[in-house]
Coordinates of C-alpha atoms in Angstrom, one line a residue:
X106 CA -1.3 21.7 8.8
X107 CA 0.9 20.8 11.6
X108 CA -1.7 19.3 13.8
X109 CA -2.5 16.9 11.0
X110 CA 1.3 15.9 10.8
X111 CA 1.1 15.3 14.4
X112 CA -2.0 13.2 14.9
X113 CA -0.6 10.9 12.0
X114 CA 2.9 10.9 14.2
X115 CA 0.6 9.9 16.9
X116 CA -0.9 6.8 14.9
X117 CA 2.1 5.6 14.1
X118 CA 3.7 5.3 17.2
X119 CA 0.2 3.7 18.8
X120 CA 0.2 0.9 15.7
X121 CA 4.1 0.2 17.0
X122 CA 3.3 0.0 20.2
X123 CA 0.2 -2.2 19.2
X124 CA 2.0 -4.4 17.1
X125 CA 4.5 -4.8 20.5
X126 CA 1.7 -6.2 22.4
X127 CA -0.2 -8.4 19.4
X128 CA 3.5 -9.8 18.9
X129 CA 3.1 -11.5 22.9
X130 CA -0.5 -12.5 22.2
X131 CA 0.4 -14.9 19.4
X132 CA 2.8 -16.2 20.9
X133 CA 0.6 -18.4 23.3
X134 CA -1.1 -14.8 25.1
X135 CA 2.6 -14.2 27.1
X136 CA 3.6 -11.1 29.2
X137 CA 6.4 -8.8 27.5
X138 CA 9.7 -9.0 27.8
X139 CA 11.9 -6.9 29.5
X140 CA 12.9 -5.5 26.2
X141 CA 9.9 -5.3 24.8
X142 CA 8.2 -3.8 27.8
X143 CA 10.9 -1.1 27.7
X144 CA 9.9 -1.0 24.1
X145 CA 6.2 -0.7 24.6
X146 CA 7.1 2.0 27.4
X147 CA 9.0 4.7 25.4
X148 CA 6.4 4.3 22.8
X149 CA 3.8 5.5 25.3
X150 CA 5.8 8.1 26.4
X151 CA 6.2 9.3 22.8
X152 CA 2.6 9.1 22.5
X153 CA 1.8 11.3 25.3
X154 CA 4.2 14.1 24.1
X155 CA 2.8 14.0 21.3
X156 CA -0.9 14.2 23.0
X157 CA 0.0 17.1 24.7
X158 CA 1.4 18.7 21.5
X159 CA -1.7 17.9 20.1
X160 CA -3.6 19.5 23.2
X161 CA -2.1 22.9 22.5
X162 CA -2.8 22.6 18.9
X163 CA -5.9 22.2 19.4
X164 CA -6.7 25.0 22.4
X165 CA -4.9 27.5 19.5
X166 CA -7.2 26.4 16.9
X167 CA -10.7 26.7 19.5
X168 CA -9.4 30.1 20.6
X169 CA -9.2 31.0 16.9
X170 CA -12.4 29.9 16.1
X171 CA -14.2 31.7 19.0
X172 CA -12.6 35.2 17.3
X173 CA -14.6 34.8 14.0
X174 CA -16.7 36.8 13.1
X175 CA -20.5 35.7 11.3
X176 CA -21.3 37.0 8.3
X177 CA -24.4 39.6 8.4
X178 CA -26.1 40.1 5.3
X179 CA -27.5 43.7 4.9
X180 CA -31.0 44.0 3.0
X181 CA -32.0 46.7 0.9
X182 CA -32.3 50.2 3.1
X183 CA -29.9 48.9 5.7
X184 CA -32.4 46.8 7.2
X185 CA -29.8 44.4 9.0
X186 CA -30.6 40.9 8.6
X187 CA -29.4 37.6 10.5
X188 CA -26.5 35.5 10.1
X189 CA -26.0 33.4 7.5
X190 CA -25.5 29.9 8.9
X191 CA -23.1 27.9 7.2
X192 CA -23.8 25.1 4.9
X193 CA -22.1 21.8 4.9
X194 CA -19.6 21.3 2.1
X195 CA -20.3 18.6 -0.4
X196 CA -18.3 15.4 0.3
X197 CA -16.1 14.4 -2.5
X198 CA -15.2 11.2 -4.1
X199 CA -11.9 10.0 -2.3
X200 CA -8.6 11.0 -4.3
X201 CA -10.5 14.2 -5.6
X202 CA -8.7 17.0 -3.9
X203 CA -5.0 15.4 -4.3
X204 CA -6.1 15.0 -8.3
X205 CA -6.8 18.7 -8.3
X206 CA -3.9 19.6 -6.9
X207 CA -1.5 17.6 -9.0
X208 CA -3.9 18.6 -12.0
X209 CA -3.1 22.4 -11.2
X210 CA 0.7 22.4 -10.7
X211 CA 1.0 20.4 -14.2
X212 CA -1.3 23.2 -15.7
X213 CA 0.6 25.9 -14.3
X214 CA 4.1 24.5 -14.7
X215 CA 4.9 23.9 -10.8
X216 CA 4.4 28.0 -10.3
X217 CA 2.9 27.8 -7.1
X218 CA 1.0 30.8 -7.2
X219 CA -0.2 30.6 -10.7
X220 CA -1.6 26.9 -9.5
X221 CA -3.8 28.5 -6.5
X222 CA -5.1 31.2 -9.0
X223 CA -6.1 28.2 -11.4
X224 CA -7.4 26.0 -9.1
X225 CA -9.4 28.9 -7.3
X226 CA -10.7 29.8 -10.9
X227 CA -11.8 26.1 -11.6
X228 CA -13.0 24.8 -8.2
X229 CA -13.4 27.4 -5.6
X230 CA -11.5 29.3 -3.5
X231 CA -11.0 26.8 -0.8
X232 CA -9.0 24.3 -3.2
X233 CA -7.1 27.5 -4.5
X234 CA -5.7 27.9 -0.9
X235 CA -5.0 24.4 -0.5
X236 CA -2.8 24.6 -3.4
X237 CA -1.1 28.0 -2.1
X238 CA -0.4 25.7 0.9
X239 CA 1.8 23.0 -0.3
X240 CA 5.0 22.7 1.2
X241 CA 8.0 22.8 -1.4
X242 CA 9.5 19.2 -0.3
X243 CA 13.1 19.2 0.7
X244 CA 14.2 16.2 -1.1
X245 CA 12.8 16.2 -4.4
X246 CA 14.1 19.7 -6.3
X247 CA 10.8 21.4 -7.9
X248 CA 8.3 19.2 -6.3
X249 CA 5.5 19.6 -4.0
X250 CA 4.9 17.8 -1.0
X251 CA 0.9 17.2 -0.9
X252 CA -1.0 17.5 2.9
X253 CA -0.8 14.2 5.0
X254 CA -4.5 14.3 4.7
X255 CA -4.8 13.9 0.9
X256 CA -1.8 11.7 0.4
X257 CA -3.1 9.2 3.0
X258 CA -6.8 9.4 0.6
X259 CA -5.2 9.0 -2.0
X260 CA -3.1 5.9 -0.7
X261 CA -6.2 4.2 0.7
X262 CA -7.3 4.3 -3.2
X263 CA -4.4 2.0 -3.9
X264 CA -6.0 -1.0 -1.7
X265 CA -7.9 -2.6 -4.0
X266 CA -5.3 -1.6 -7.4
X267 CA -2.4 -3.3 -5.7
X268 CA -2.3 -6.5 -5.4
X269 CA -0.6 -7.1 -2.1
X270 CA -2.6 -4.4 -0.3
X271 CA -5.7 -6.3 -1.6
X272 CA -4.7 -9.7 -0.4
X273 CA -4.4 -8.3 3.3
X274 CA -1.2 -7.0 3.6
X275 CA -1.2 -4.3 6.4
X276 CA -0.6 -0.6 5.8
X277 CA 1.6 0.5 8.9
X278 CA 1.8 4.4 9.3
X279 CA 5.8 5.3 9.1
X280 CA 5.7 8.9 9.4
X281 CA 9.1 9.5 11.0
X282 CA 10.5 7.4 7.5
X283 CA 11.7 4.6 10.0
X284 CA 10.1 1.8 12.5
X285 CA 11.7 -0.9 14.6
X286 CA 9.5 -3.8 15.6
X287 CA 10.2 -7.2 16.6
X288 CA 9.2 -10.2 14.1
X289 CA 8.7 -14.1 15.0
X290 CA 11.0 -16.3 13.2
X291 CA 9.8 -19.5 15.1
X292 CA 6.7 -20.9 16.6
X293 CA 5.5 -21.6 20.0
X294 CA 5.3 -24.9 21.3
X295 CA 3.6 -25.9 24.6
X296 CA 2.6 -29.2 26.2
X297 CA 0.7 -30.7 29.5
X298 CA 2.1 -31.2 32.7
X299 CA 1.1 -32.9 35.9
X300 CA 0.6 -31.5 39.2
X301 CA 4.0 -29.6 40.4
X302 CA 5.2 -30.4 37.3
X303 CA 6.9 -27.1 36.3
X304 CA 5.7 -26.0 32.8
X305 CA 7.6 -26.6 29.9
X306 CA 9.8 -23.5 27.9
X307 CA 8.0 -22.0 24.9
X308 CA 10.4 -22.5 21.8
X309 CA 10.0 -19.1 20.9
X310 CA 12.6 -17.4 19.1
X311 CA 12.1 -13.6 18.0
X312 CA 14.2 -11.5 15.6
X313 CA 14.3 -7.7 14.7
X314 CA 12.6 -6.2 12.0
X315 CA 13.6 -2.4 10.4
X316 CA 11.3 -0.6 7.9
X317 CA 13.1 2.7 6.5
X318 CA 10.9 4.7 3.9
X319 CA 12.4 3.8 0.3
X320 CA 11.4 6.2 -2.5
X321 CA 8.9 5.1 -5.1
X322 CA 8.5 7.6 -8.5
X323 CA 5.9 7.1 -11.1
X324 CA 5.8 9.2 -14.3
X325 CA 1.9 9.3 -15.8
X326 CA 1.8 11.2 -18.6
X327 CA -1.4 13.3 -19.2
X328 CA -2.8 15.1 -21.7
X329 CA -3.1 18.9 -21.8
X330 CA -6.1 18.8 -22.8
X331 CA -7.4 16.6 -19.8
X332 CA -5.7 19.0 -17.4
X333 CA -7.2 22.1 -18.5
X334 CA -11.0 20.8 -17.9
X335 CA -12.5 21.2 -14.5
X336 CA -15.2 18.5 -14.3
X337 CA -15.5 15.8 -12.1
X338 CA -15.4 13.0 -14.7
X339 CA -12.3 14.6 -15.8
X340 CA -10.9 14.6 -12.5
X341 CA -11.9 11.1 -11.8
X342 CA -10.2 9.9 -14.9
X343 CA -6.7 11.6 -14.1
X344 CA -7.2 10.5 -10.7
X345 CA -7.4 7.0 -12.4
X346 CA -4.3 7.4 -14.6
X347 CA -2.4 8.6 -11.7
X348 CA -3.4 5.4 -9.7
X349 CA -2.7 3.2 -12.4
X350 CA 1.2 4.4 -12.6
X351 CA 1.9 3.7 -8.5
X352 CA 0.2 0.7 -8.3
X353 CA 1.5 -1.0 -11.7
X354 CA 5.0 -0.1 -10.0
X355 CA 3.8 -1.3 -6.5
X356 CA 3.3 -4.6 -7.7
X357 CA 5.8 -5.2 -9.2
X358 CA 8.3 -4.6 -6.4
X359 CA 6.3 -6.0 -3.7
X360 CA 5.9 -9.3 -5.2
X361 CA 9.4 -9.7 -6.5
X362 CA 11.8 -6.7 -6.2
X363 CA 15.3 -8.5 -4.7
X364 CA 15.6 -5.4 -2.6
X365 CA 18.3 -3.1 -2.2
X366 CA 19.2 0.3 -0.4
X367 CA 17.2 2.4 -2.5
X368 CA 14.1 -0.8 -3.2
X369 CA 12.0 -2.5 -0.7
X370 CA 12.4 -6.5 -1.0
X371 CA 9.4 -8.1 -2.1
X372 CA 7.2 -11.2 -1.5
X373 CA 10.3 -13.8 -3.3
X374 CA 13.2 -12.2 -0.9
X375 CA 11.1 -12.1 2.1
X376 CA 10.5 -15.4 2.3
X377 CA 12.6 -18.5 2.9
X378 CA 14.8 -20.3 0.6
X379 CA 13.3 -23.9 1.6
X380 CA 9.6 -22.1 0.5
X381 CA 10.3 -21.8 -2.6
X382 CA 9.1 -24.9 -4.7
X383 CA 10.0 -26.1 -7.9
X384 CA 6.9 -27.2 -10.0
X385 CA 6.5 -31.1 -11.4
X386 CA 7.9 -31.6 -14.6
X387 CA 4.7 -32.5 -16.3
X388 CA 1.8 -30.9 -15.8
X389 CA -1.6 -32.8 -15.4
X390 CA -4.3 -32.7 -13.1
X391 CA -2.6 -35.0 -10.5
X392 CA 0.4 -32.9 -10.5
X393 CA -1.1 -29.1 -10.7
X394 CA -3.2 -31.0 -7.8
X395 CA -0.4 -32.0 -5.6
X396 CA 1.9 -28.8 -6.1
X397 CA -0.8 -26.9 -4.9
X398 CA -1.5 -28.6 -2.0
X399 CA 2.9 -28.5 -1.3
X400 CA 2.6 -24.9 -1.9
X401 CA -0.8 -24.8 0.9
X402 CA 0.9 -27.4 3.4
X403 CA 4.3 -25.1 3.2
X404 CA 2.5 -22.3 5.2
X405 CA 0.1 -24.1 7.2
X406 CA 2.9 -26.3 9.0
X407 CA 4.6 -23.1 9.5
X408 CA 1.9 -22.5 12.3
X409 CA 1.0 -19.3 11.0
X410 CA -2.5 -17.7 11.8
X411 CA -4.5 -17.9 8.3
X412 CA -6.1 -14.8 8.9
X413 CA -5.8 -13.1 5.2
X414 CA -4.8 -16.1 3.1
X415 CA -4.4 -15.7 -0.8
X416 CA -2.8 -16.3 -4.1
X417 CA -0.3 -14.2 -6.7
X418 CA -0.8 -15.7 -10.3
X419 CA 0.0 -14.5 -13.9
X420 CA -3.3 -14.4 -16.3
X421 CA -1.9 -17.4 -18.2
X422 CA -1.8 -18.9 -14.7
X423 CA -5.1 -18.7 -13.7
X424 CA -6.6 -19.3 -16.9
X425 CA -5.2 -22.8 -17.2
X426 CA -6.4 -23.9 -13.7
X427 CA -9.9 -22.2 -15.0
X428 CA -10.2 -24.0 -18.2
X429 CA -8.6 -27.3 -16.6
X430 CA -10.7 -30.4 -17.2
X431 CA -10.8 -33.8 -15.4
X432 CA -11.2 -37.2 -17.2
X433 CA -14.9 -36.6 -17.5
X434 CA -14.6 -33.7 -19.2
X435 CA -15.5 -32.0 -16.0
X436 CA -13.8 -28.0 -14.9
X437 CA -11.2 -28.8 -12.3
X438 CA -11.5 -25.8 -10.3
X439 CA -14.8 -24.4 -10.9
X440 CA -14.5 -21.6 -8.1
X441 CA -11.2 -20.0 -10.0
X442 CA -13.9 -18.3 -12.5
X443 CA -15.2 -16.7 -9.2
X444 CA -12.2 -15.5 -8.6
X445 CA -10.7 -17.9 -5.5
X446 CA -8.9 -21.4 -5.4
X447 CA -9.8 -24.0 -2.4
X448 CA -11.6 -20.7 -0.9
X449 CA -8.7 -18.1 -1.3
X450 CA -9.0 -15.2 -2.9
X451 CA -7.0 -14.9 -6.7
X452 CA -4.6 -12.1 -6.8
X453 CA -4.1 -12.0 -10.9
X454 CA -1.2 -9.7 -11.7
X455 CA 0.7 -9.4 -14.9
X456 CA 3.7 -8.4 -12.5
X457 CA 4.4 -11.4 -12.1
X458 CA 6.2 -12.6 -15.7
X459 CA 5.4 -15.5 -17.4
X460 CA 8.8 -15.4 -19.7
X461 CA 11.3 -16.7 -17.0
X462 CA 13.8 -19.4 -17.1
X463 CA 15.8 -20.9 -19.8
X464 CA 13.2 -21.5 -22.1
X465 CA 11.5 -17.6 -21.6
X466 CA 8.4 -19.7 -20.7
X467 CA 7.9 -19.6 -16.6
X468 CA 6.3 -18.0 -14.1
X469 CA 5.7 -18.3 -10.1
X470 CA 2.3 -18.8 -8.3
X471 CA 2.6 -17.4 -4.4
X472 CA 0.7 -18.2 -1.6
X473 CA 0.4 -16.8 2.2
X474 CA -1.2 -14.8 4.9
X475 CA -1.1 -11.6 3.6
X476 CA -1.9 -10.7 7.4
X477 CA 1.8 -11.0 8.3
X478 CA 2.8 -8.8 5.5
X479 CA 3.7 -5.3 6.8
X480 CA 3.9 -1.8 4.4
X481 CA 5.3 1.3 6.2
X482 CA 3.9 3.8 4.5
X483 CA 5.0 7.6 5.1
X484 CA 1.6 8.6 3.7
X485 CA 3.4 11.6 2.0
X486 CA 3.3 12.3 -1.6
X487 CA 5.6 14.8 -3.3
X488 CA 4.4 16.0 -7.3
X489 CA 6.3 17.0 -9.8
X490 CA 5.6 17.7 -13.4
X491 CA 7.3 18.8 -16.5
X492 CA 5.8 19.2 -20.8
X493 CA 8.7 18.7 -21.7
X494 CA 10.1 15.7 -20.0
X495 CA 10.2 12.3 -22.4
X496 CA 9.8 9.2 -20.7
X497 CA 9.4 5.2 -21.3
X498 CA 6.2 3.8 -22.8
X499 CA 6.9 -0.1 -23.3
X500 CA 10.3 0.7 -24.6
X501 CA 9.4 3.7 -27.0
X502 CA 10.9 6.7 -26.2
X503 CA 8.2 9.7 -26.3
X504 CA 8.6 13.2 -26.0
X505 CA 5.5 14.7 -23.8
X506 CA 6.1 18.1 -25.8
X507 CA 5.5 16.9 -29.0
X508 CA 2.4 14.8 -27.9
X509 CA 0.9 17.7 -26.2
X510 CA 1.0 16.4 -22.7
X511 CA 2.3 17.0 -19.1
X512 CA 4.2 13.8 -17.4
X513 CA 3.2 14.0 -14.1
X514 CA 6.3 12.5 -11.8
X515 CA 4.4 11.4 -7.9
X516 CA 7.4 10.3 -5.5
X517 CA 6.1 7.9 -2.7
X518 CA 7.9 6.5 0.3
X519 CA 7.3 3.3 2.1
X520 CA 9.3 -0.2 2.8
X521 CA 8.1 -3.7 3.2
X522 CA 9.0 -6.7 6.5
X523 CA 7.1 -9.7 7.6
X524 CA 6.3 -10.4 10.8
X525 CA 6.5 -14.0 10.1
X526 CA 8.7 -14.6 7.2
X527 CA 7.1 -18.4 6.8
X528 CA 4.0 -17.3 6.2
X529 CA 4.4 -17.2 1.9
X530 CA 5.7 -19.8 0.0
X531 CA 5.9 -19.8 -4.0
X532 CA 6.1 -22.5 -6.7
X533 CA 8.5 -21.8 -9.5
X534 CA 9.3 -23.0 -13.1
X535 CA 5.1 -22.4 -13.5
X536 CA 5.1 -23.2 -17.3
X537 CA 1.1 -24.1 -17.3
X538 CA -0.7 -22.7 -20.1
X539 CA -4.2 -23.1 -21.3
X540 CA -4.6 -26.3 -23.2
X541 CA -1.7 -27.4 -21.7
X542 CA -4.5 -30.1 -19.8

């Protein structure tokens, strides 16, 4: 599908150059720079190669469709009848077609061409020659590098599973595995002047930002028996399983993976040192109150825009500031049973651990504009499976052969940046607990 690889080239390189130009309007509507304007301008003329590649693409694909042939359905006698017009295919629930495919190579033991004959058998034949079309990906040995256009459905299922992608955070396309943008590491400032008065300098300052696609792998294991039915419901609930392993590992290493080579930094090495706030040593209403606001007042005198504010907390977290109670007896927070806190939106996550510190007892609570988070995402997944792989459940070692199941390994690529690094702040040593009021 090389036109689909290069229309999501083509979207990446618009969202760069896009990001170029939304960098200068927030910082008080300014023209480019000279570098970024030479930025901006080799994006465009990236984009209109690949336009024109896209062009020819096309023109091949109309000229192939203008040699097909209808299809004439003879009647009895040889009476010739008309052609039968085509009917439009049934839209499928989103994720579907990646599920089957992964759900065919794990049934077939990664033989290609025993997959298309299965998933021919089970759902057609158009599915059966989507699956004789993978591509054999060159950096995973035995895996299967699933069409641009499934992968990117299936990571749009992630959204709302993944914390960070719920709060806001933006999914950049990364195609080419690598993007270079600039990022804002100081405000503007500005000021009146009177007449012939030259205008004052904006105190500006802007950095430089590198996303480069870091590899992600998941293991889900499966049962056999789940991978061998054909029905929708079945499909729906591997597609579920299979959702469940990237984003529990999403999570976890956008919100606090240190970052590395090989590991995207997350939400706790992105920001600042001086943002990171150490809870009051006692815990009552006056002082959950108070740390809260810190943690608020942290980003909002950063200047940052507010557009896609919201909050990271454990269960244990958000259950205390749920149950909390005033001296009347009254619920502190009445709007956190909704779901929100002072009219953000709750991001509950177990990723975040509630057994840190010294006493195996403390947790964080974060808070930002998602907004100004940025995920390159290569929108490519690779599969791979094996039934007789063991892997890691909770620190129990199980073997998938002797449980009669297929572990299912997906290997995604994508890195994390901030455009404004200011714009999350944390509290730590969190030791609040239901009842703790």
């Amino acid at each position: 599908m090389r036109i689909t690889a290069l229309k999501t080239s083509l979207a990446g390189v618009l969202a760069a150059a896009e990001l170029i130009m939304t960098t200068a309007a927030t910082d008080g509507d300014r023209d480019l720079s000279a570098e970024e304007q030479l930025e901006f301008d080799a994006k465009m003329t990236e984009a209109t190669g690949l336009q024109t590649k896209i062009g020819r693409e096309e023109q091949v694909l109309k000229l192939k469709a203008s040699t097909a042939a209808p299809i004439v359905v003879g009647a009895p006698g040889g009476t010739p009848a008309g052609s039968v017009p085509a009917a439009p295919a049934a839209q499928l629930p989103a994720g579907t077609m990646f599920t089957r495919i992964a759900m065919s190579l794990a049934a077939c033991n990664m033989d290609q061409r025993a997959a298309a004959d299965h998933a021919e058998q089970l759902w057609g034949t158009e599915t059966g020659q989507i699956v004789a079309n993978q591509e054999q990906s060159t950096n995973v040995k035995g895996g299967f590098l699933v069409n641009p256009v499934y992968s990117a459905d299936f990571i749009d299922l992630l959204r709302p599973r993944v914390v960070v992608r719920a709060l806001g955070a933006r999914s950049i396309p990364m195609p080419d595995g690598n993007l270079t943008m600039r990022n804002k590491t100081k405000g503007t400032t500005a000021g009146y002047v009177g007449e012939r008065t030259p205008a004052p300098t904006t105190d500006v300052e802007v950095g430089q930002m590198s996303m480069s696609a870091k590899t992600l792998r998941a293991l889900v294991p499966i049962t056999n028996q789940l991978i061998r039915r054909a029905s929708i419901g079945v499909v729906q609930m591997v597609r579920d399983d299979l959702l469940e392993g990237v984003a529990v590992k999403e999570d976890a290493v956008f919100i606090r993976s240190a970052g590395d080579a090989v590991t995207p930094k997350g939400l706790a090495a992105l920001m600042p040192v001086g943002n990171k706030i150490a809870v009051s040593a006692e815990t009552t209403l006056k002082t959950v109150t108070a740390d809260l606001a810190k943690l608020r007042l942290k980003v909002i005198n950063s200047n940052v825009p507010m557009i896609s504010c919201g909050w990271i907390m454990t269960p244990r977290s958000k259950m205390f500031l749920e149950t909390l109670r005033d001296g009347n007896g009254n619920i502190a927070f009445p709007e956190v049973a909704s779901g929100k806190l002072y009219g953000y939106p709750i991001g509950m996550t177990t990723s975040v651990p509630d057994n840190l510190g010294v006493g195996g007892n403390e947790s964080e609570i974060y808070f930002g504009d998602f907004s100004q988070l940025l995920i390159g995402d290569t929108e490519a997944v690779t599969i791979a499976s094996s039934d007789t792989a063991a892997y890691d459940d909770n620190g129990t070692i199980r073997s998938a052969f002797s449980n009669d199941e297929t572990v299912v390994r997906l290997i995604a690529e994508h890195d994390t940046g901030t455009r404004y690094a200011v714009a999350f702040a944390m509290l730590t040593g969190v030791t609040w607990a239901p009842g703790d009021d």
